[in-house]
Every structure is written in structure tokens, then in C-alpha cells.
């Protein structure tokens, strides 16, 4: 498997994982089938669309091909029909969100580097790709976005994107760099929930 194929595969998996998380939130908010699919699609493609617009890659990839929209909508339908099976996972929204976060921070950083951005800009776009869909999902569901208040979230995406960019520039082959960076972001996110890691908050708040 080439690095390009691996990134493309991860992009599809991330879209599906985020789509599932968006659909599960929609079910929790008691939305109908249309609302479930809308929230799934918004969560699955929003981060990538923001990335593409900022890179000048327009129209965004999600609008040039049916694949991202179809994958995200399919995730919504899976939740509608198979929700009880998915809900057997412990905290399914958090787990799926972590998977999407890890995949998209690398995919976003990869595309930004391909467009010639320096490491800081590429890492920033990797983070925006990873957190954009979740932010839109939470706002549409009338919730405070997780990136603003939950345990290590954007920081996990930052660690994954930075690891990927630095690993590539240090000469590590693309496939190992992709796997290591994505797993690091997922592990940090899951560990932060498991052990209650939090960033400092204002002591007077």
C-alpha cells in the first residue's frame, strides 16, 4: 500500500467514524431520520471542507465527488437502523470521535504539506480538519463544542499533526509516520478521558 492510498483510506474511515458520531448525537437529541443524516454528513465533511477552502482547493473535495457525502450519509443510516448494536460499545460517541480525530489530523496535515505549507501552517490545518466536524456537530445539536471544554481534544489533534509533519521532515517513511501519528492522537484522546486529564482552568472562574 502506498502512502497516498493509505491517506485516502484513512480519510474515508475518518469520514465514516465522524459520521457515526454525528448520527449518534442526533439520536440522543431525538432528531428524525433527516436530522440524523444531516448531522452525520455535517460532522463527516465539515473539517475537510474548511481545510480545502483555506488551501484554495475549490470546490472542496466533498463537493467534487459523491464519496465523502455518501460515506457520511451511509454512517447516518447505519446508526438509524443499527443504533442498538453500535451503542453496545462503551461511550460510542467518544470512541468514534477519537478515531475520527486521529485520522483527520494526519490527513489534513498531509494535504497541507502537499500544497507547500510550512510545518506550522500544515499542523494548524491538520487540527482544524480534525476538530471542525465535531464543532459543527455540537453547535447544530445545541451543545458547547467539545474542543472548548473537554479533556485533551484539540491538543491530541495537535500532537498527532505535529508528529506526522516532523516525522516526515526527519526522513521517516510516510506510512509509518501516518500510523504512529494517528495512533498517538487517538491514544491521547482516549487516555485523557480514561484518566481525567484536563488543561488548566482559570482559578477564579
Short mmCIF file of C-alpha atoms in Angstrom, two decimals:
data_model
loop_
_atom_site.label_atom_id
_atom_site.label_comp_id
_atom_site.label_asym_id
_atom_site.label_seq_id
_atom_site.Cartn_x
_atom_site.Cartn_y
_atom_site.Cartn_z
CA UNK A 1 0.00 0.00 0.00
CA UNK A 2 1.33 3.43 -0.97
CA UNK A 3 1.23 6.40 1.38
CA UNK A 4 -1.29 8.17 -0.88
CA UNK A 5 -3.63 5.18 -0.81
CA UNK A 6 -3.25 4.88 2.96
CA UNK A 7 -4.16 8.55 3.47
CA UNK A 8 -7.14 8.21 1.13
CA UNK A 9 -8.30 5.12 3.01
CA UNK A 10 -7.91 6.85 6.37
CA UNK A 11 -9.84 9.83 5.02
CA UNK A 12 -12.79 7.56 4.19
CA UNK A 13 -12.55 5.82 7.58
CA UNK A 14 -12.40 9.17 9.36
CA UNK A 15 -15.44 10.42 7.46
CA UNK A 16 -17.36 7.28 8.42
CA UNK A 17 -16.29 7.44 12.08
CA UNK A 18 -17.21 11.11 12.38
CA UNK A 19 -20.47 10.43 10.55
CA UNK A 20 -21.34 7.75 13.10
CA UNK A 21 -20.54 10.08 15.99
CA UNK A 22 -22.68 12.84 14.50
CA UNK A 23 -25.59 10.47 13.93
CA UNK A 24 -25.36 9.13 17.49
CA UNK A 25 -25.55 12.67 18.86
CA UNK A 26 -28.58 13.28 16.63
CA UNK A 27 -30.30 10.18 18.03
CA UNK A 28 -29.51 11.32 21.56
CA UNK A 29 -31.13 14.68 20.75
CA UNK A 30 -34.18 12.79 19.39
CA UNK A 31 -33.88 14.05 15.80
CA UNK A 32 -35.72 12.31 12.95
CA UNK A 33 -34.11 10.41 10.04
CA UNK A 34 -33.42 13.60 8.09
CA UNK A 35 -31.82 15.25 11.10
CA UNK A 36 -29.68 12.17 11.75
CA UNK A 37 -28.34 12.14 8.19
CA UNK A 38 -27.75 15.91 8.18
CA UNK A 39 -25.77 15.77 11.41
CA UNK A 40 -23.80 12.75 10.15
CA UNK A 41 -22.88 14.50 6.90
CA UNK A 42 -22.03 17.78 8.61
CA UNK A 43 -19.75 16.02 11.09
CA UNK A 44 -18.11 13.87 8.43
CA UNK A 45 -17.23 16.52 5.86
CA UNK A 46 -17.10 19.94 7.56
CA UNK A 47 -13.47 19.77 8.68
CA UNK A 48 -12.23 18.70 5.25
CA UNK A 49 -14.26 21.41 3.52
CA UNK A 50 -12.77 24.13 5.74
CA UNK A 51 -9.29 22.76 5.02
CA UNK A 52 -9.84 22.73 1.25
CA UNK A 53 -11.27 26.26 1.20
CA UNK A 54 -8.29 27.62 3.15
CA UNK A 55 -5.90 25.82 0.80
CA UNK A 56 -7.69 27.24 -2.25
CA UNK A 57 -8.63 23.74 -3.40
CA UNK A 58 -12.12 24.69 -4.53
CA UNK A 59 -14.74 23.47 -4.91
CA UNK A 60 -13.90 21.31 -1.85
CA UNK A 61 -13.35 17.62 -2.47
CA UNK A 62 -16.60 16.80 -0.66
CA UNK A 63 -18.48 18.66 -3.40
CA UNK A 64 -16.49 17.35 -6.36
CA UNK A 65 -17.22 13.69 -5.68
CA UNK A 66 -20.10 11.86 -4.05
CA UNK A 67 -17.82 9.63 -1.97
CA UNK A 68 -17.45 11.77 1.21
CA UNK A 69 -21.14 12.72 1.29
CA UNK A 70 -22.17 9.14 0.56
CA UNK A 71 -19.89 7.69 3.24
CA UNK A 72 -21.12 10.15 5.86
CA UNK A 73 -24.78 9.68 4.90
CA UNK A 74 -24.26 5.90 4.97
CA UNK A 75 -22.92 6.24 8.52
CA UNK A 76 -26.09 8.08 9.47
CA UNK A 77 -28.26 5.32 8.01
CA UNK A 78 -26.19 2.69 9.84
CA UNK A 79 -26.93 4.42 13.13
CA UNK A 80 -30.63 4.76 12.28
CA UNK A 81 -31.00 1.05 11.59
CA UNK A 82 -28.23 -0.46 13.72
CA UNK A 83 -28.01 2.01 16.59
CA UNK A 84 -28.55 -0.55 19.38
CA UNK A 85 -25.60 -2.61 18.08
CA UNK A 86 -23.29 0.42 17.96
CA UNK A 87 -24.43 1.55 21.39
CA UNK A 88 -23.10 -1.64 22.93
CA UNK A 89 -19.69 0.00 22.71
CA UNK A 90 -18.69 1.82 25.85
CA UNK A 91 -19.20 5.54 25.26
CA UNK A 92 -19.54 5.09 21.45
CA UNK A 93 -19.61 8.80 20.57
CA UNK A 94 -16.34 9.46 22.39
CA UNK A 95 -14.59 6.42 20.88
CA UNK A 96 -15.70 7.19 17.32
CA UNK A 97 -14.84 10.86 17.81
CA UNK A 98 -11.33 9.89 18.92
CA UNK A 99 -10.86 7.70 15.85
CA UNK A 100 -12.02 10.45 13.51
CA UNK A 101 -9.81 12.95 15.32
CA UNK A 102 -6.70 10.82 14.90
CA UNK A 103 -7.33 10.08 11.24
CA UNK A 104 -8.29 13.60 10.18
CA UNK A 105 -5.43 15.41 11.94
CA UNK A 106 -3.00 13.38 9.84
CA UNK A 107 -5.00 13.58 6.60
CA UNK A 108 -5.39 17.35 6.96
CA UNK A 109 -1.72 17.88 7.71
CA UNK A 110 -0.73 15.63 4.80
CA UNK A 111 -2.76 17.62 2.28
CA UNK A 112 -1.48 20.94 3.63
CA UNK A 113 2.12 19.75 3.27
CA UNK A 114 1.38 18.61 -0.28
CA UNK A 115 0.18 22.15 -1.04
CA UNK A 116 3.53 23.51 0.11
CA UNK A 117 2.68 24.86 3.55
CA UNK A 118 5.40 25.04 6.19
CA UNK A 119 5.07 22.82 9.26
CA UNK A 120 3.25 25.37 11.49
CA UNK A 121 0.58 26.06 8.88
CA UNK A 122 0.21 22.39 7.97
CA UNK A 123 -0.17 21.40 11.62
CA UNK A 124 -2.78 24.12 12.15
CA UNK A 125 -4.80 22.90 9.17
CA UNK A 126 -4.48 19.34 10.45
CA UNK A 127 -6.01 20.42 13.75
CA UNK A 128 -8.78 22.36 12.01
CA UNK A 129 -9.60 19.36 9.83
CA UNK A 130 -9.81 17.16 12.91
CA UNK A 131 -11.96 19.41 15.10
CA UNK A 132 -14.11 21.21 12.50
CA UNK A 133 -16.70 18.48 12.03
CA UNK A 134 -17.11 17.88 15.75
CA UNK A 135 -17.53 21.60 16.41
CA UNK A 136 -20.28 21.92 13.80
CA UNK A 137 -21.97 18.77 15.12
CA UNK A 138 -22.06 20.09 18.67
CA UNK A 139 -23.32 23.51 17.61
CA UNK A 140 -26.10 22.01 15.48
CA UNK A 141 -27.05 19.84 18.46
CA UNK A 142 -27.13 22.94 20.70
CA UNK A 143 -24.16 21.77 22.79
CA UNK A 144 -20.94 23.52 23.80
CA UNK A 145 -18.29 22.18 21.35
CA UNK A 146 -16.09 19.55 22.98
CA UNK A 147 -12.98 21.30 21.73
CA UNK A 148 -13.71 24.19 24.11
CA UNK A 149 -14.23 22.30 27.33
CA UNK A 150 -13.47 18.58 27.29
CA UNK A 151 -10.36 16.70 28.29
CA UNK A 152 -7.40 16.86 25.89
CA UNK A 153 -9.12 17.17 22.49
CA UNK A 154 -7.61 19.75 20.17
CA UNK A 155 -4.29 19.08 21.93
CA UNK A 156 -4.47 15.43 20.86
CA UNK A 157 -5.02 16.52 17.25
CA UNK A 158 -2.14 18.99 17.56
CA UNK A 159 0.17 16.24 18.85
CA UNK A 160 -0.81 13.91 16.01
CA UNK A 161 -0.42 16.50 13.25
CA UNK A 162 2.88 17.78 14.64
CA UNK A 163 4.25 14.25 14.99
CA UNK A 164 3.34 13.49 11.39
CA UNK A 165 4.89 16.64 9.98
CA UNK A 166 8.10 16.36 11.99
CA UNK A 167 8.44 12.64 11.26
CA UNK A 168 8.19 13.27 7.51
CA UNK A 169 10.69 16.11 7.59
CA UNK A 170 13.04 13.92 9.64
CA UNK A 171 13.07 11.30 6.90
CA UNK A 172 10.66 8.73 8.30
CA UNK A 173 8.75 6.88 5.56
CA UNK A 174 5.21 8.19 5.08
CA UNK A 175 3.34 5.02 6.05
CA UNK A 176 4.99 4.54 9.48
CA UNK A 177 4.68 8.28 10.13
CA UNK A 178 0.96 8.14 9.33
CA UNK A 179 0.30 5.15 11.57
CA UNK A 180 2.34 6.47 14.51
CA UNK A 181 0.84 9.96 14.37
CA UNK A 182 -2.77 8.79 14.05
CA UNK A 183 -2.40 6.25 16.87
CA UNK A 184 -0.78 8.88 19.09
CA UNK A 185 -3.70 11.28 18.65
CA UNK A 186 -6.28 8.54 19.29
CA UNK A 187 -4.37 7.25 22.32
CA UNK A 188 -4.03 10.73 23.84
CA UNK A 189 -7.72 11.44 23.41
CA UNK A 190 -8.84 8.12 24.89
CA UNK A 191 -6.31 8.30 27.73
CA UNK A 192 -7.42 11.83 28.61
CA UNK A 193 -10.97 10.57 29.12
CA UNK A 194 -9.89 7.41 30.93
CA UNK A 195 -7.61 9.22 33.39
CA UNK A 196 -9.39 12.57 33.55
CA UNK A 197 -6.55 14.66 32.12
CA UNK A 198 -7.52 18.31 31.79
CA UNK A 199 -5.84 21.52 30.77
CA UNK A 200 -5.61 24.20 33.49
CA UNK A 201 -8.67 26.36 34.02
CA UNK A 202 -8.88 29.88 35.42
CA UNK A 203 -8.67 29.52 39.23
CA UNK A 204 -11.10 32.40 39.74
CA UNK A 205 -13.73 31.12 37.26
#
